[in-house]
mmCIF file of C-alpha atoms in Angstrom:
data_model
loop_
_atom_site.group_PDB
_atom_site.id
_atom_site.type_symbol
_atom_site.label_atom_id
_atom_site.label_comp_id
_atom_site.label_asym_id
_atom_site.label_seq_id
_atom_site.Cartn_x
_atom_site.Cartn_y
_atom_site.Cartn_z
ATOM 1 C CA MET A 1 -25.273 -7.150 -52.378
ATOM 2 C CA ARG A 2 -21.825 -6.310 -53.757
ATOM 3 C CA LYS A 3 -19.773 -9.240 -55.025
ATOM 4 C CA LYS A 4 -16.582 -10.037 -53.202
ATOM 5 C CA ARG A 5 -13.455 -8.778 -54.946
ATOM 6 C CA ILE A 6 -9.863 -9.977 -54.746
ATOM 7 C CA LEU A 7 -6.792 -8.249 -56.144
ATOM 8 C CA PHE A 8 -3.681 -10.189 -57.163
ATOM 9 C CA THR A 9 -0.191 -8.869 -57.805
ATOM 10 C CA GLY A 10 3.209 -10.273 -58.656
ATOM 11 C CA GLY A 11 5.516 -10.270 -61.629
ATOM 12 C CA GLY A 12 8.898 -9.819 -63.226
ATOM 13 C CA THR A 13 9.348 -13.535 -63.879
ATOM 14 C CA ALA A 14 6.953 -16.410 -64.520
ATOM 15 C CA GLY A 15 7.739 -17.706 -61.028
ATOM 16 C CA HIS A 16 6.054 -14.635 -59.563
ATOM 17 C CA VAL A 17 2.878 -15.350 -61.543
ATOM 18 C CA ILE A 18 2.427 -19.149 -61.519
ATOM 19 C CA VAL A 19 0.798 -19.373 -58.077
ATOM 20 C CA ASN A 20 -1.600 -16.581 -59.016
ATOM 21 C CA LEU A 21 -2.499 -18.525 -62.166
ATOM 22 C CA ALA A 22 -3.309 -21.510 -59.952
ATOM 23 C CA LEU A 23 -5.507 -19.486 -57.581
ATOM 24 C CA ILE A 24 -7.413 -17.244 -59.999
ATOM 25 C CA PRO A 25 -9.682 -20.047 -61.337
ATOM 26 C CA GLU A 26 -10.687 -20.958 -57.781
ATOM 27 C CA PHE A 27 -11.881 -17.421 -57.045
ATOM 28 C CA LYS A 28 -13.541 -17.107 -60.469
ATOM 29 C CA GLU A 29 -15.496 -20.279 -59.727
ATOM 30 C CA GLN A 30 -16.689 -18.794 -56.439
ATOM 31 C CA GLY A 31 -17.978 -15.676 -58.201
ATOM 32 C CA TYR A 32 -15.336 -13.172 -57.130
ATOM 33 C CA GLU A 33 -14.579 -10.065 -59.148
ATOM 34 C CA ILE A 34 -10.844 -10.201 -59.850
ATOM 35 C CA ASP A 35 -8.256 -7.488 -60.438
ATOM 36 C CA TYR A 36 -4.545 -7.856 -61.125
ATOM 37 C CA ILE A 37 -1.909 -5.166 -60.742
ATOM 38 C CA GLY A 38 1.276 -5.728 -62.726
ATOM 39 C CA SER A 39 3.843 -3.787 -64.711
ATOM 40 C CA HIS A 40 3.429 -2.311 -68.180
ATOM 41 C CA ASN A 41 5.842 -4.659 -69.947
ATOM 42 C CA GLY A 42 6.497 -7.587 -67.601
ATOM 43 C CA ILE A 43 5.718 -11.226 -68.355
ATOM 44 C CA GLU A 44 2.777 -11.006 -65.932
ATOM 45 C CA ARG A 45 0.929 -8.833 -68.447
ATOM 46 C CA GLN A 46 1.464 -11.440 -71.161
ATOM 47 C CA LEU A 47 0.207 -14.237 -68.898
ATOM 48 C CA ILE A 48 -2.714 -12.459 -67.191
ATOM 49 C CA GLU A 49 -4.195 -9.749 -69.397
ATOM 50 C CA ASP A 50 -6.183 -12.051 -71.698
ATOM 51 C CA ILE A 51 -7.743 -14.179 -68.937
ATOM 52 C CA ASP A 52 -11.524 -13.791 -69.031
ATOM 53 C CA GLY A 53 -12.938 -12.235 -65.890
ATOM 54 C CA VAL A 54 -9.667 -10.610 -64.778
ATOM 55 C CA SER A 55 -9.125 -6.834 -65.012
ATOM 56 C CA TYR A 56 -5.441 -6.033 -65.525
ATOM 57 C CA HIS A 57 -4.042 -2.723 -64.260
ATOM 58 C CA ALA A 58 -0.509 -1.621 -65.178
ATOM 59 C CA ILE A 59 1.533 0.613 -62.873
ATOM 60 C CA SER A 60 4.973 2.196 -62.885
ATOM 61 C CA THR A 61 7.612 0.134 -61.135
ATOM 62 C CA GLY A 62 11.320 0.190 -60.520
ATOM 63 C CA LYS A 63 13.697 -2.720 -60.280
ATOM 64 C CA LEU A 64 15.176 -3.700 -56.943
ATOM 65 C CA ARG A 65 18.824 -4.011 -57.944
ATOM 66 C CA ARG A 66 21.631 -5.321 -55.729
ATOM 67 C CA TYR A 67 24.337 -3.697 -57.862
ATOM 68 C CA MET A 68 25.467 -0.169 -58.735
ATOM 69 C CA SER A 69 23.544 1.414 -61.608
ATOM 70 C CA LYS A 70 22.488 4.924 -62.543
ATOM 71 C CA GLU A 71 18.973 3.506 -62.906
ATOM 72 C CA ASN A 72 18.932 3.080 -59.112
ATOM 73 C CA LEU A 73 18.624 6.863 -58.866
ATOM 74 C CA LYS A 74 15.414 6.843 -60.904
ATOM 75 C CA ASP A 75 13.771 3.826 -59.332
ATOM 76 C CA PRO A 76 12.619 5.391 -56.035
ATOM 77 C CA PHE A 77 10.577 7.875 -58.069
ATOM 78 C CA LYS A 78 9.138 5.074 -60.204
ATOM 79 C CA VAL A 79 8.188 3.141 -57.062
ATOM 80 C CA MET A 80 6.570 6.237 -55.533
ATOM 81 C CA LYS A 81 4.608 6.812 -58.737
ATOM 82 C CA GLY A 82 3.580 3.148 -58.752
ATOM 83 C CA THR A 83 2.474 3.369 -55.132
ATOM 84 C CA VAL A 84 0.224 6.334 -55.911
ATOM 85 C CA GLN A 85 -1.189 4.496 -58.929
ATOM 86 C CA ALA A 86 -1.793 1.342 -56.874
ATOM 87 C CA TRP A 87 -3.406 3.403 -54.088
ATOM 88 C CA ASN A 88 -5.863 4.885 -56.586
ATOM 89 C CA ILE A 89 -6.670 1.511 -58.146
ATOM 90 C CA ILE A 90 -7.276 -0.075 -54.734
ATOM 91 C CA ARG A 91 -9.379 2.871 -53.586
ATOM 92 C CA LYS A 92 -11.575 2.642 -56.706
ATOM 93 C CA ARG A 93 -11.819 -1.152 -56.998
ATOM 94 C CA LYS A 94 -12.278 -1.722 -53.258
ATOM 95 C CA PRO A 95 -10.981 -5.313 -53.007
ATOM 96 C CA ASN A 96 -11.797 -7.287 -49.886
ATOM 97 C CA VAL A 97 -8.292 -8.758 -49.803
ATOM 98 C CA ILE A 98 -4.998 -8.665 -51.739
ATOM 99 C CA PHE A 99 -2.728 -11.603 -52.570
ATOM 100 C CA SER A 100 0.879 -10.938 -53.553
ATOM 101 C CA LYS A 101 3.261 -13.389 -55.169
ATOM 102 C CA GLY A 102 6.272 -11.085 -55.009
ATOM 103 C CA GLY A 103 8.549 -9.471 -57.546
ATOM 104 C CA PHE A 104 9.411 -5.791 -57.666
ATOM 105 C CA VAL A 105 5.956 -4.773 -58.959
ATOM 106 C CA SER A 106 4.356 -6.062 -55.739
ATOM 107 C CA VAL A 107 6.096 -3.637 -53.355
ATOM 108 C CA PRO A 108 4.054 -0.510 -54.223
ATOM 109 C CA VAL A 109 0.868 -2.606 -54.308
ATOM 110 C CA VAL A 110 1.305 -4.090 -50.828
ATOM 111 C CA ALA A 111 2.361 -0.685 -49.474
ATOM 112 C CA ALA A 112 -0.773 0.857 -51.005
ATOM 113 C CA SER A 113 -2.910 -1.906 -49.507
ATOM 114 C CA TRP A 114 -1.685 -0.885 -46.055
ATOM 115 C CA MET A 115 -2.500 2.764 -46.812
ATOM 116 C CA ASN A 116 -6.020 1.745 -47.844
ATOM 117 C CA ARG A 117 -6.358 -0.606 -44.854
ATOM 118 C CA ILE A 118 -6.940 -3.608 -47.105
ATOM 119 C CA PRO A 119 -5.393 -6.836 -45.757
ATOM 120 C CA ALA A 120 -2.582 -8.274 -47.913
ATOM 121 C CA ILE A 121 -1.191 -11.811 -47.865
ATOM 122 C CA ILE A 122 2.256 -12.541 -49.320
ATOM 123 C CA HIS A 123 3.428 -15.899 -50.664
ATOM 124 C CA GLU A 124 7.184 -16.579 -50.549
ATOM 125 C CA SER A 125 8.233 -19.472 -52.770
ATOM 126 C CA ASP A 126 11.987 -19.544 -52.272
ATOM 127 C CA TYR A 127 14.097 -20.976 -49.482
ATOM 128 C CA THR A 128 14.976 -17.454 -48.299
ATOM 129 C CA PRO A 129 12.765 -14.361 -48.828
ATOM 130 C CA GLY A 130 13.429 -12.157 -51.821
ATOM 131 C CA LEU A 131 14.204 -8.468 -51.420
ATOM 132 C CA ALA A 132 10.750 -7.444 -52.680
ATOM 133 C CA ASN A 133 8.972 -9.609 -50.114
ATOM 134 C CA LYS A 134 11.297 -8.413 -47.352
ATOM 135 C CA LEU A 135 10.291 -4.827 -48.104
ATOM 136 C CA ALA A 136 6.604 -5.646 -48.547
ATOM 137 C CA SER A 137 6.337 -7.864 -45.457
ATOM 138 C CA ARG A 138 6.126 -4.895 -43.072
ATOM 139 C CA PHE A 139 2.838 -3.902 -44.762
ATOM 140 C CA ALA A 140 1.332 -7.419 -44.976
ATOM 141 C CA LYS A 141 -0.982 -9.245 -42.597
ATOM 142 C CA LYS A 142 0.379 -12.715 -43.397
ATOM 143 C CA ILE A 143 3.421 -14.255 -45.092
ATOM 144 C CA LEU A 144 3.171 -17.824 -46.366
ATOM 145 C CA ALA A 145 6.223 -20.042 -46.890
ATOM 146 C CA THR A 146 6.778 -22.887 -49.360
ATOM 147 C CA PHE A 147 9.815 -24.374 -47.594
ATOM 148 C CA PRO A 148 9.546 -25.127 -43.857
ATOM 149 C CA GLU A 149 13.131 -23.843 -43.485
ATOM 150 C CA THR A 150 11.983 -20.400 -44.662
ATOM 151 C CA MET A 151 10.136 -19.836 -41.385
ATOM 152 C CA GLU A 152 13.321 -18.807 -39.588
ATOM 153 C CA TYR A 153 13.707 -15.852 -41.979
ATOM 154 C CA LEU A 154 10.176 -14.479 -41.586
ATOM 155 C CA PRO A 155 8.807 -12.084 -38.939
ATOM 156 C CA GLU A 156 7.073 -13.535 -35.896
ATOM 157 C CA GLY A 157 3.321 -13.172 -35.742
ATOM 158 C CA LYS A 158 2.906 -13.072 -39.527
ATOM 159 C CA LYS A 159 4.547 -16.237 -40.808
ATOM 160 C CA GLU A 160 2.942 -19.567 -41.671
ATOM 161 C CA TYR A 161 4.317 -22.632 -43.464
ATOM 162 C CA ILE A 162 1.820 -23.672 -46.132
ATOM 163 C CA GLY A 163 3.756 -25.635 -48.791
ATOM 164 C CA ALA A 164 3.776 -25.432 -52.580
ATOM 165 C CA VAL A 165 0.720 -24.407 -54.600
ATOM 166 C CA ILE A 166 0.521 -26.616 -57.687
ATOM 167 C CA ARG A 167 -1.564 -25.917 -60.777
ATOM 168 C CA GLU A 168 -4.019 -28.806 -60.953
ATOM 169 C CA GLU A 169 -4.316 -28.641 -64.729
ATOM 170 C CA LEU A 170 -0.735 -29.881 -65.016
ATOM 171 C CA PHE A 171 -1.958 -33.319 -63.924
ATOM 172 C CA GLU A 172 -4.433 -33.417 -66.811
ATOM 173 C CA GLY A 173 -1.922 -33.636 -69.650
ATOM 174 C CA ASN A 174 -2.190 -36.055 -72.557
ATOM 175 C CA LYS A 175 1.096 -37.785 -73.406
ATOM 176 C CA GLN A 176 0.097 -38.585 -76.980
ATOM 177 C CA LYS A 177 -0.868 -34.957 -77.640
ATOM 178 C CA GLY A 178 2.469 -33.827 -76.259
ATOM 179 C CA LEU A 179 4.394 -36.257 -78.467
ATOM 180 C CA GLU A 180 2.398 -35.277 -81.559
ATOM 181 C CA MET A 181 2.924 -31.587 -80.827
ATOM 182 C CA CYS A 182 6.675 -32.184 -81.071
ATOM 183 C CA GLY A 183 6.612 -34.777 -83.834
ATOM 184 C CA PHE A 184 8.060 -37.364 -81.434
ATOM 185 C CA THR A 185 7.572 -41.113 -81.090
ATOM 186 C CA ALA A 186 6.827 -43.117 -77.948
ATOM 187 C CA SER A 187 9.872 -45.341 -78.457
ATOM 188 C CA LYS A 188 12.531 -43.014 -76.965
ATOM 189 C CA PRO A 189 12.633 -41.097 -73.670
ATOM 190 C CA VAL A 190 11.963 -37.363 -73.700
ATOM 191 C CA LEU A 191 14.136 -34.727 -72.024
ATOM 192 C CA MET A 192 12.648 -31.290 -71.392
ATOM 193 C CA VAL A 193 15.086 -28.383 -71.129
ATOM 194 C CA MET A 194 13.941 -25.121 -69.513
ATOM 195 C CA GLY A 195 16.092 -22.064 -68.806
ATOM 196 C CA GLY A 196 13.495 -19.969 -67.003
ATOM 197 C CA SER A 197 10.916 -17.609 -68.520
ATOM 198 C CA MET A 198 13.624 -15.441 -70.101
ATOM 199 C CA GLY A 199 15.743 -18.384 -71.177
ATOM 200 C CA SER A 200 19.430 -19.036 -70.534
ATOM 201 C CA LYS A 201 21.932 -18.514 -73.331
ATOM 202 C CA LYS A 202 24.493 -20.792 -71.692
ATOM 203 C CA ILE A 203 22.036 -23.669 -71.258
ATOM 204 C CA ASN A 204 20.519 -23.104 -74.712
ATOM 205 C CA ASP A 205 23.907 -23.099 -76.440
ATOM 206 C CA SER A 206 25.155 -26.123 -74.509
ATOM 207 C CA ILE A 207 22.108 -28.206 -75.465
ATOM 208 C CA ARG A 208 22.164 -27.193 -79.128
ATOM 209 C CA ASN A 209 25.878 -27.826 -79.474
ATOM 210 C CA GLN A 210 25.464 -31.347 -78.087
ATOM 211 C CA LEU A 211 22.411 -32.450 -80.063
ATOM 212 C CA ASP A 212 24.459 -34.958 -82.076
ATOM 213 C CA GLU A 213 25.512 -36.574 -78.794
ATOM 214 C CA LEU A 214 22.103 -36.461 -77.099
ATOM 215 C CA LEU A 215 19.555 -37.207 -79.835
ATOM 216 C CA PRO A 216 20.613 -40.829 -80.457
ATOM 217 C CA LYS A 217 19.595 -41.506 -76.827
ATOM 218 C CA MET A 218 16.575 -39.249 -76.334
ATOM 219 C CA GLN A 219 14.163 -36.713 -77.787
ATOM 220 C CA ILE A 220 14.415 -33.132 -76.569
ATOM 221 C CA ILE A 221 11.752 -30.520 -75.836
ATOM 222 C CA HIS A 222 13.597 -27.203 -75.575
ATOM 223 C CA ILE A 223 11.688 -24.300 -73.990
ATOM 224 C CA CYS A 224 14.299 -21.663 -74.662
ATOM 225 C CA GLY A 225 12.729 -18.312 -73.716
ATOM 226 C CA LYS A 226 11.320 -15.354 -75.607
ATOM 227 C CA GLY A 227 13.236 -14.551 -78.778
ATOM 228 C CA ASN A 228 15.610 -17.491 -78.327
ATOM 229 C CA VAL A 229 14.312 -19.988 -80.903
ATOM 230 C CA GLU A 230 17.032 -20.844 -83.424
ATOM 231 C CA GLU A 231 15.215 -21.466 -86.688
ATOM 232 C CA SER A 232 18.413 -22.779 -88.269
ATOM 233 C CA VAL A 233 18.597 -25.651 -85.761
ATOM 234 C CA LYS A 234 16.211 -28.329 -86.994
ATOM 235 C CA GLN A 235 16.739 -32.011 -86.329
ATOM 236 C CA PRO A 236 14.369 -34.967 -85.917
ATOM 237 C CA GLY A 237 13.668 -35.492 -82.233
ATOM 238 C CA TYR A 238 14.331 -31.844 -81.300
ATOM 239 C CA ALA A 239 11.466 -29.369 -80.764
ATOM 240 C CA GLN A 240 11.895 -25.723 -79.743
ATOM 241 C CA PHE A 241 9.402 -23.379 -78.089
ATOM 242 C CA GLU A 242 9.808 -19.836 -76.774
ATOM 243 C CA TYR A 243 7.309 -20.271 -73.958
ATOM 244 C CA VAL A 244 4.374 -22.626 -73.489
ATOM 245 C CA THR A 245 1.136 -21.993 -71.583
ATOM 246 C CA ASP A 246 -1.963 -24.111 -72.270
ATOM 247 C CA GLU A 247 -0.063 -26.972 -73.923
ATOM 248 C CA LEU A 248 2.496 -27.266 -71.127
ATOM 249 C CA LYS A 249 0.479 -29.984 -69.390
ATOM 250 C CA ASP A 250 0.688 -32.170 -72.499
ATOM 251 C CA LEU A 251 4.425 -31.590 -72.874
ATOM 252 C CA PHE A 252 4.930 -32.517 -69.212
ATOM 253 C CA ALA A 253 2.927 -35.710 -69.764
ATOM 254 C CA ALA A 254 5.287 -36.627 -72.601
ATOM 255 C CA THR A 255 8.415 -35.802 -70.574
ATOM 256 C CA ASP A 256 10.582 -38.328 -68.708
ATOM 257 C CA PHE A 257 13.426 -36.084 -67.475
ATOM 258 C CA ILE A 258 13.941 -32.353 -66.980
ATOM 259 C CA VAL A 259 16.936 -30.012 -67.113
ATOM 260 C CA SER A 260 15.974 -26.694 -65.564
ATOM 261 C CA ARG A 261 16.815 -23.655 -63.515
ATOM 262 C CA ALA A 262 15.832 -24.031 -59.866
ATOM 263 C CA GLY A 263 12.986 -21.592 -59.349
ATOM 264 C CA SER A 264 10.873 -22.853 -56.475
ATOM 265 C CA ASN A 265 7.478 -22.986 -58.180
ATOM 266 C CA ALA A 266 8.854 -24.892 -61.155
ATOM 267 C CA ILE A 267 10.788 -27.509 -59.203
ATOM 268 C CA PHE A 268 7.857 -28.255 -56.880
ATOM 269 C CA GLU A 269 5.714 -28.802 -59.976
ATOM 270 C CA PHE A 270 8.323 -31.227 -61.339
ATOM 271 C CA LEU A 271 8.306 -33.003 -57.982
ATOM 272 C CA ALA A 272 4.516 -33.262 -57.867
ATOM 273 C CA LEU A 273 4.573 -34.648 -61.423
ATOM 274 C CA ARG A 274 7.353 -37.122 -60.477
ATOM 275 C CA LYS A 275 9.876 -35.893 -63.048
ATOM 276 C CA PRO A 276 13.560 -36.612 -62.230
ATOM 277 C CA MET A 277 15.434 -33.346 -62.678
ATOM 278 C CA LEU A 278 18.904 -31.928 -63.241
ATOM 279 C CA LEU A 279 18.938 -28.423 -61.764
ATOM 280 C CA ILE A 280 21.259 -25.671 -62.986
ATOM 281 C CA PRO A 281 20.570 -22.811 -60.568
ATOM 282 C CA LEU A 282 21.344 -19.198 -61.324
ATOM 283 C CA SER A 283 24.802 -18.362 -60.000
ATOM 284 C CA ARG A 284 25.414 -15.986 -57.105
ATOM 285 C CA GLN A 285 26.918 -13.555 -59.623
ATOM 286 C CA ALA A 286 23.556 -13.327 -61.396
ATOM 287 C CA SER A 287 21.235 -13.616 -58.376
ATOM 288 C CA ARG A 288 21.035 -13.559 -54.597
ATOM 289 C CA GLY A 289 21.677 -17.303 -54.532
ATOM 290 C CA ASP A 290 18.106 -18.388 -53.809
ATOM 291 C CA GLN A 291 18.050 -20.954 -56.602
ATOM 292 C CA ILE A 292 21.210 -22.573 -55.254
ATOM 293 C CA LEU A 293 19.511 -23.056 -51.886
ATOM 294 C CA ASN A 294 16.382 -24.413 -53.592
ATOM 295 C CA ALA A 295 18.469 -26.909 -55.564
ATOM 296 C CA ASP A 296 20.513 -27.945 -52.531
ATOM 297 C CA SER A 297 17.314 -28.711 -50.625
ATOM 298 C CA PHE A 298 16.054 -30.957 -53.438
ATOM 299 C CA VAL A 299 19.402 -32.710 -53.833
ATOM 300 C CA LYS A 300 19.510 -33.384 -50.070
ATOM 301 C CA GLN A 301 16.077 -35.012 -50.249
ATOM 302 C CA GLY A 302 17.064 -37.101 -53.255
ATOM 303 C CA TYR A 303 14.678 -35.434 -55.717
ATOM 304 C CA ALA A 304 17.277 -34.001 -58.086
ATOM 305 C CA ARG A 305 20.842 -33.715 -59.280
ATOM 306 C CA LYS A 306 22.582 -30.338 -59.409
ATOM 307 C CA LEU A 307 25.096 -28.770 -61.777
ATOM 308 C CA GLU A 308 26.525 -25.390 -60.790
ATOM 309 C CA GLU A 309 26.467 -22.861 -63.630
ATOM 310 C CA GLU A 310 30.188 -22.215 -63.135
ATOM 311 C CA ASP A 311 30.792 -25.916 -63.857
ATOM 312 C CA LEU A 312 28.498 -26.022 -66.889
ATOM 313 C CA THR A 313 30.330 -27.135 -70.006
ATOM 314 C CA GLU A 314 28.908 -28.983 -72.968
ATOM 315 C CA ASP A 315 30.648 -32.239 -72.051
ATOM 316 C CA ARG A 316 29.713 -31.924 -68.378
ATOM 317 C CA LEU A 317 26.066 -31.334 -69.299
ATOM 318 C CA VAL A 318 25.954 -34.538 -71.348
ATOM 319 C CA ALA A 319 27.631 -36.461 -68.518
ATOM 320 C CA GLU A 320 25.155 -35.137 -65.945
ATOM 321 C CA VAL A 321 22.172 -35.969 -68.153
ATOM 322 C CA ASP A 322 23.515 -39.530 -68.430
ATOM 323 C CA LYS A 323 23.834 -39.702 -64.632
ATOM 324 C CA LEU A 324 20.293 -38.383 -64.251
ATOM 325 C CA ILE A 325 18.971 -41.147 -66.489
ATOM 326 C CA SER A 326 20.882 -43.821 -64.601
ATOM 327 C CA SER A 327 19.542 -42.409 -61.286
ATOM 328 C CA LYS A 328 15.923 -42.462 -62.448
ATOM 329 C CA GLU A 329 14.633 -45.304 -60.275
ATOM 330 C CA GLU A 330 16.312 -44.030 -57.105
ATOM 331 C CA ILE A 331 14.972 -40.502 -57.622
ATOM 332 C CA LEU A 332 11.451 -41.788 -58.296
ATOM 333 C CA ARG A 333 11.549 -43.845 -55.084
ATOM 334 C CA ASN A 334 12.529 -40.750 -53.123
ATOM 335 C CA MET A 335 9.760 -38.758 -54.775
ATOM 336 C CA GLU A 336 7.187 -41.277 -53.572
ATOM 337 C CA ASN A 337 7.748 -39.965 -50.036
ATOM 338 C CA TYR A 338 6.573 -36.481 -51.061
ATOM 339 C CA GLN A 339 2.869 -35.928 -50.592
ATOM 340 C CA SER A 340 1.369 -33.120 -52.638
ATOM 341 C CA GLN A 341 -1.120 -31.873 -50.073
ATOM 342 C CA GLN A 342 -4.217 -29.873 -50.874
ATOM 343 C CA VAL A 343 -2.228 -26.686 -50.403
ATOM 344 C CA LYS A 344 -4.249 -24.653 -52.859
ATOM 345 C CA ASP A 345 -7.469 -25.187 -50.913
ATOM 346 C CA LYS A 346 -5.709 -24.170 -47.697
ATOM 347 C CA VAL A 347 -4.407 -20.972 -49.299
ATOM 348 C CA VAL A 348 -7.859 -20.071 -50.627
ATOM 349 C CA GLN A 349 -9.396 -20.575 -47.202
ATOM 350 C CA LEU A 350 -6.660 -18.565 -45.514
ATOM 351 C CA ILE A 351 -7.068 -15.672 -47.976
ATOM 352 C CA GLN A 352 -10.817 -15.671 -47.372
ATOM 353 C CA SER A 353 -10.292 -15.603 -43.612
ATOM 354 C CA TYR A 354 -8.592 -12.204 -43.990
ATOM 355 C CA GLU A 355 -11.249 -10.579 -46.176
ATOM 356 C CA ARG A 356 -12.319 -7.166 -44.983
#
């Protein structure tokens, strides 16, 4: 009897991979054969390709831009090529079901799933659907939402509110290991700074330029993005990393406060881990504004503070970090009301219910 097979897709940013990383071990444990379709050079390849038991397939993909660029003329052909490639992979691998986390690489995959009559389920993490998921939704059987408010933006008959999928291993961190990894002590609070998987120059520069002001009060874990480590900046109580995978759980265990972008997957993980956060969402000039909506939702519920990128200055950042620290107890009380449900199990069961 042929083993069941599932195919995952999603990429472009770490946020379009994290949920897949949470689900893959569940299907491995149940004996599924697992395929993953991603791009040739995206972060999804870096995060997925070396996982035992997962076959990674790279396809051509365009970028779904919202601005004028000569590259827009080439992208339809890249997407068409990617769709043909995905169609061939799906036809050969014969998955029982496909799970898509979004990102521009997922559009040709979900379209090809429809052509091959393989059911596809999409997971939308943000408050409003991204352009990729809007395009792919017409080919999908089901669209899952992280925010209940997202339901009003999704098509009838396909939508379902499911909540946030959290990686369980993040709850297994060792605080002492995290402190030792950074050369920190247990006597001062720890602030983690994250600018997204690609990093943020403005956030990185603001933190580094204010180290003399911040380090007397706290220790700082700075996850600054690929290629953004400044070797010349070395001070006791300050530790830099490009990107962290397996050790992230230990760093989270050592962390008391977080300064971060407002990607949905990340902020729900901070919430589940009960980490008071200062969110600096991507501006509308650099995005469609989804992170602003995510941050506003968390601020409204008392889980976070928010600093608009347009208002980000070095002095303002220090002031907002101070306010975050002084608001710690209130934020933690609000976080107690959030129940991290067994969402992952529900998603696994729902995916299996659509297997062909």
